[in-house]
mmCIF file of C-alpha atoms in Angstrom:
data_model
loop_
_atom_site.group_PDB
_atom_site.id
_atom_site.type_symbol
_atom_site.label_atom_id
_atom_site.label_comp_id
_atom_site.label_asym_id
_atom_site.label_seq_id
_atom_site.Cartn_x
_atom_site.Cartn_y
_atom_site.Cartn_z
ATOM 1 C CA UNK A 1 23.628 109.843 -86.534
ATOM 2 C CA UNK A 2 21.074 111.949 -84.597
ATOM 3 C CA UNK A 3 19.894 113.075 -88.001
ATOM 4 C CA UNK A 4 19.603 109.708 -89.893
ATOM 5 C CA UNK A 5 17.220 108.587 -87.301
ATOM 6 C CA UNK A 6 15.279 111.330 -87.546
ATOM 7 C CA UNK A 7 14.858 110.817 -91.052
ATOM 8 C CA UNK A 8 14.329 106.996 -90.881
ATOM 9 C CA UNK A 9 11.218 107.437 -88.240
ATOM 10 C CA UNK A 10 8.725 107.932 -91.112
ATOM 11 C CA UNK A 11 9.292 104.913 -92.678
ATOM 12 C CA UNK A 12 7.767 102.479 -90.232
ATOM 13 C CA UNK A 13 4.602 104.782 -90.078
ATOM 14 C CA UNK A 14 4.740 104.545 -94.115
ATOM 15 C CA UNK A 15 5.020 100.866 -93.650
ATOM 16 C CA UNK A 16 2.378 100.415 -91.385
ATOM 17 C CA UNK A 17 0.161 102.600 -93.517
ATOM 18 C CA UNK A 18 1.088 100.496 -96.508
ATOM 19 C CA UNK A 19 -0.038 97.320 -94.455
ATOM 20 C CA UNK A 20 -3.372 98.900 -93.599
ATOM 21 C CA UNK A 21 -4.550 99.591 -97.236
ATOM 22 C CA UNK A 22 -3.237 96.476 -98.381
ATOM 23 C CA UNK A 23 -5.466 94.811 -95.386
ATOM 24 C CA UNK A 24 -8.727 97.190 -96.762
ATOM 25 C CA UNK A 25 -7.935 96.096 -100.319
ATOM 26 C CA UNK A 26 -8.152 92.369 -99.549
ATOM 27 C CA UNK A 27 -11.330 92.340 -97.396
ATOM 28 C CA UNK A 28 -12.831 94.754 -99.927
ATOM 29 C CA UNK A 29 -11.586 92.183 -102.903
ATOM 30 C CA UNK A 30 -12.563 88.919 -101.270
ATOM 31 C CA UNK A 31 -16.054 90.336 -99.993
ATOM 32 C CA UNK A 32 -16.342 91.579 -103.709
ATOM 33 C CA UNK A 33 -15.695 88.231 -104.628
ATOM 34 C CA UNK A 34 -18.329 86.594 -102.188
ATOM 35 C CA UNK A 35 -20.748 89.096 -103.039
ATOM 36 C CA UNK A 36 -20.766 88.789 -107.260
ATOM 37 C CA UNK A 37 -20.755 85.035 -106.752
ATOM 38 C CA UNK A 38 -23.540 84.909 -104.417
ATOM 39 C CA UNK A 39 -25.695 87.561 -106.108
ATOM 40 C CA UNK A 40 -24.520 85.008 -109.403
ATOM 41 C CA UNK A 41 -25.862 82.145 -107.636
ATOM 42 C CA UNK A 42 -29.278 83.868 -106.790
ATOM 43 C CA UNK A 43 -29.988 83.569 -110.503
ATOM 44 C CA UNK A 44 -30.467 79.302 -110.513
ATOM 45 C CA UNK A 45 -28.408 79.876 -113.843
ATOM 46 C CA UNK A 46 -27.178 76.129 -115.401
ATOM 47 C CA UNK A 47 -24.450 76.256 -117.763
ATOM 48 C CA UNK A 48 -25.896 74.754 -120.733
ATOM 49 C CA UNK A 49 -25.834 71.260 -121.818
ATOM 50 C CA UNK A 50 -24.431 71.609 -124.936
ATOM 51 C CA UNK A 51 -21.414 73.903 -123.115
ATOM 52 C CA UNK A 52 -17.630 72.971 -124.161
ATOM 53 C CA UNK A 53 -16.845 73.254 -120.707
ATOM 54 C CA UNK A 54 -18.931 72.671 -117.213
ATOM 55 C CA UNK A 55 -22.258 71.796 -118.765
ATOM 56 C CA UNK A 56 -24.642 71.020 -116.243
ATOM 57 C CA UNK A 57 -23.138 73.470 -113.636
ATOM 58 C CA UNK A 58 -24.913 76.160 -110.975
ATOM 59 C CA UNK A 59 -23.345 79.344 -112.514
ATOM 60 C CA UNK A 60 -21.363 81.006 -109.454
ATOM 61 C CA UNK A 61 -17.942 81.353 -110.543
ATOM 62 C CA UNK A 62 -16.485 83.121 -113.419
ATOM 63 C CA UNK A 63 -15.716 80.154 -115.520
ATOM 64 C CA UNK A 64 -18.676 78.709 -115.117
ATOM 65 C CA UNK A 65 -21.000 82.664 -116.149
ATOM 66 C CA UNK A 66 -17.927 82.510 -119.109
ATOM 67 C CA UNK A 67 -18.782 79.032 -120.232
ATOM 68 C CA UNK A 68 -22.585 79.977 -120.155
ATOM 69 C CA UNK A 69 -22.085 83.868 -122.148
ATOM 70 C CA UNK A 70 -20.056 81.459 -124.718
ATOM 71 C CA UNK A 71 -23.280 78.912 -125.167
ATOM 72 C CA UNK A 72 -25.550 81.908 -125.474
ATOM 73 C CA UNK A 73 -23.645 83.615 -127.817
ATOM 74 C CA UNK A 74 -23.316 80.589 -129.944
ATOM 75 C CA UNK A 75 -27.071 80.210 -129.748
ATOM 76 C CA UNK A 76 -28.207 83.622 -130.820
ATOM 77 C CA UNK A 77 -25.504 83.504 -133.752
ATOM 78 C CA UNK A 78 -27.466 79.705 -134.905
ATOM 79 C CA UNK A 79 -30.527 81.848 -134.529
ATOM 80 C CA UNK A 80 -29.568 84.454 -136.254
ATOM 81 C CA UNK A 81 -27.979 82.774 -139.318
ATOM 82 C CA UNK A 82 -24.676 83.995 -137.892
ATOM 83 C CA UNK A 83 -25.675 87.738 -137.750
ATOM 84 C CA UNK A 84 -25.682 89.818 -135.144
ATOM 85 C CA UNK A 85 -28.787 91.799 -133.444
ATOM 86 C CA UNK A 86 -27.466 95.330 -134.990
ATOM 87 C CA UNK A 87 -27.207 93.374 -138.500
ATOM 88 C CA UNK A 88 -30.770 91.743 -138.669
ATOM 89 C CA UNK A 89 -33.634 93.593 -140.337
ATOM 90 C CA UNK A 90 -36.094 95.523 -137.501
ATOM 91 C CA UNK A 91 -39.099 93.433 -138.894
ATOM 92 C CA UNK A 92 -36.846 89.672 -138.773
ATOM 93 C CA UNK A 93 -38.808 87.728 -135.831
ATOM 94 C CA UNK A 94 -35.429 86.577 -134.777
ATOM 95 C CA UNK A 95 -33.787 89.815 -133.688
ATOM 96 C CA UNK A 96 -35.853 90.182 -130.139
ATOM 97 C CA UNK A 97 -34.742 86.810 -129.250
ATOM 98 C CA UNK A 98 -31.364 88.053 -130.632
ATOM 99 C CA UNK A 99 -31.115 91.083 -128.691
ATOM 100 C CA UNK A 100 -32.345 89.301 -125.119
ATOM 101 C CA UNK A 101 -29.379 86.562 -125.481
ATOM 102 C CA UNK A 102 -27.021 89.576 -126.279
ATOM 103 C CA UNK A 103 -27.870 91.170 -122.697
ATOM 104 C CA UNK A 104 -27.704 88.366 -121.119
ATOM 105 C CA UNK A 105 -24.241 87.564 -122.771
ATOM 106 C CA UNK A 106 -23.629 91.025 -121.502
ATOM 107 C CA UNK A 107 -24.724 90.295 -118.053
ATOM 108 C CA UNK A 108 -22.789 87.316 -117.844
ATOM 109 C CA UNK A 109 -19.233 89.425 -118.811
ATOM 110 C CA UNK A 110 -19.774 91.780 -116.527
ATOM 111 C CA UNK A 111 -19.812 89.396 -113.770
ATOM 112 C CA UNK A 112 -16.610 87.654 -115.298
ATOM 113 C CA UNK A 113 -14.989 91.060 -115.066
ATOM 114 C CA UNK A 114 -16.240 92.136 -111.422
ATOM 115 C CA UNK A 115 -14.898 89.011 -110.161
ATOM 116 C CA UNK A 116 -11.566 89.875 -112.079
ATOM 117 C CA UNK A 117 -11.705 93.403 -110.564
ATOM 118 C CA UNK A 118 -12.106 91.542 -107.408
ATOM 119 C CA UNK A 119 -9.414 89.042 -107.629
ATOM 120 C CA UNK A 120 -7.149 92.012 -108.627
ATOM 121 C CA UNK A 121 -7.567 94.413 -105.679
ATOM 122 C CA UNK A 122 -7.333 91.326 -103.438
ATOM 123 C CA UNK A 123 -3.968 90.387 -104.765
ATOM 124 C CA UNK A 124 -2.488 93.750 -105.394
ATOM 125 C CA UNK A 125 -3.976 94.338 -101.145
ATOM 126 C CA UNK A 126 -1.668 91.284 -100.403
ATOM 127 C CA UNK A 127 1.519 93.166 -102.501
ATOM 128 C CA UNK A 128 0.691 95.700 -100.356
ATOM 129 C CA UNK A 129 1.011 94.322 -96.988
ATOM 130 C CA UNK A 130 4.126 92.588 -98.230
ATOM 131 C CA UNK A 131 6.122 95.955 -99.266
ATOM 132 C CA UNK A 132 4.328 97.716 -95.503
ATOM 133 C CA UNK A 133 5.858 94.205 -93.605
ATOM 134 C CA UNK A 134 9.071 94.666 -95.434
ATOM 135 C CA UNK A 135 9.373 98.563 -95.139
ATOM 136 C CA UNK A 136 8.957 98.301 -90.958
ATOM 137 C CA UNK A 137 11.578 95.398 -90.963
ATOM 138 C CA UNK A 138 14.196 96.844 -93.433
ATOM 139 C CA UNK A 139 13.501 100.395 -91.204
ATOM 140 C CA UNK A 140 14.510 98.644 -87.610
ATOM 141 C CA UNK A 141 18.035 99.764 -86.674
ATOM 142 C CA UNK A 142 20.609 97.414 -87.165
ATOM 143 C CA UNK A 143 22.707 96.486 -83.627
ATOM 144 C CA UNK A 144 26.450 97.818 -84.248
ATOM 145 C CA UNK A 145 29.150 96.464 -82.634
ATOM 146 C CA UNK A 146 29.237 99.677 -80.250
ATOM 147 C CA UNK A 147 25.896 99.146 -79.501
ATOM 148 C CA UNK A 148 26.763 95.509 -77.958
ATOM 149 C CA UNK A 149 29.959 96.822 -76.133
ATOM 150 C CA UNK A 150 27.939 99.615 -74.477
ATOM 151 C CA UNK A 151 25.291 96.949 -73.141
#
């Protein structure tokens, strides 16, 4: 019995460790988050008004910088007579224009995916501290029968 405590100690320590980079993870994922949104918002961005979705909109949210890299996308393509920067001659007037909307497009997606990165590490943090709560509860001895005779 000696033996299978022994052996059991290192699992509330795991546990606890578990809980600790789950907590880091969320802060880091929700401050992530805060930060891509609010660096997002710096740029007085407005979804387009001819947007499917959120027209009119401060871009600070993924949706929202999605909706926007969609409009500018379908602009450049009207531009471009449906071609794309790489396909239109060097000397076509069009293909600065072209190649401007494709970094912003660019821009725009890589905010979509740092808040996505974000989101993730915030909710795989919060897995975390679940399995670290769960390992120091399922590692607490149980109370025999002997052990509420002795008492």
């Amino acid at each position: 019995m000696t033996q299978s405590r022994h052996r059991d100690s290192s699992v509330p320590l795991l546990g606890l460790l578990v809980i600790i980079a789950g907590a880091v993870l969320m802060v880091a994922g929700v401050l992530t988050y805060m930060t891509v949104g609010s660096t997002l918002s710096e740029q007085n961005i407005t979804v387009a008004d001819d947007a499917e979705h959120f027209a009119g909109q401060h871009v600070s949210q993924p949706w929202e910088a999605y909706a926007q890299a969609t409009v500018i996308a379908d602009h450049a393509a009207e531009m471009a007579g449906g071609k794309t920067y790489a396909e239109l001659p060097r000397e076509d007037p069009v293909r600065e224009s072209v190649m401007d909307a494709s970094f912003l497009q660019a821009s725009l997606f890589t905010s979509v995916v740092a808040f996505g990165v974000a989101a993730l590490a915030a909710g795989i943090g919060l897995i975390f501290v679940l399995i670290g709560v769960s390992l120091r509860r399922v590692s607490r001895p149980v109370p025999t029968t002997a052990d509420h005779v002795s008492s």
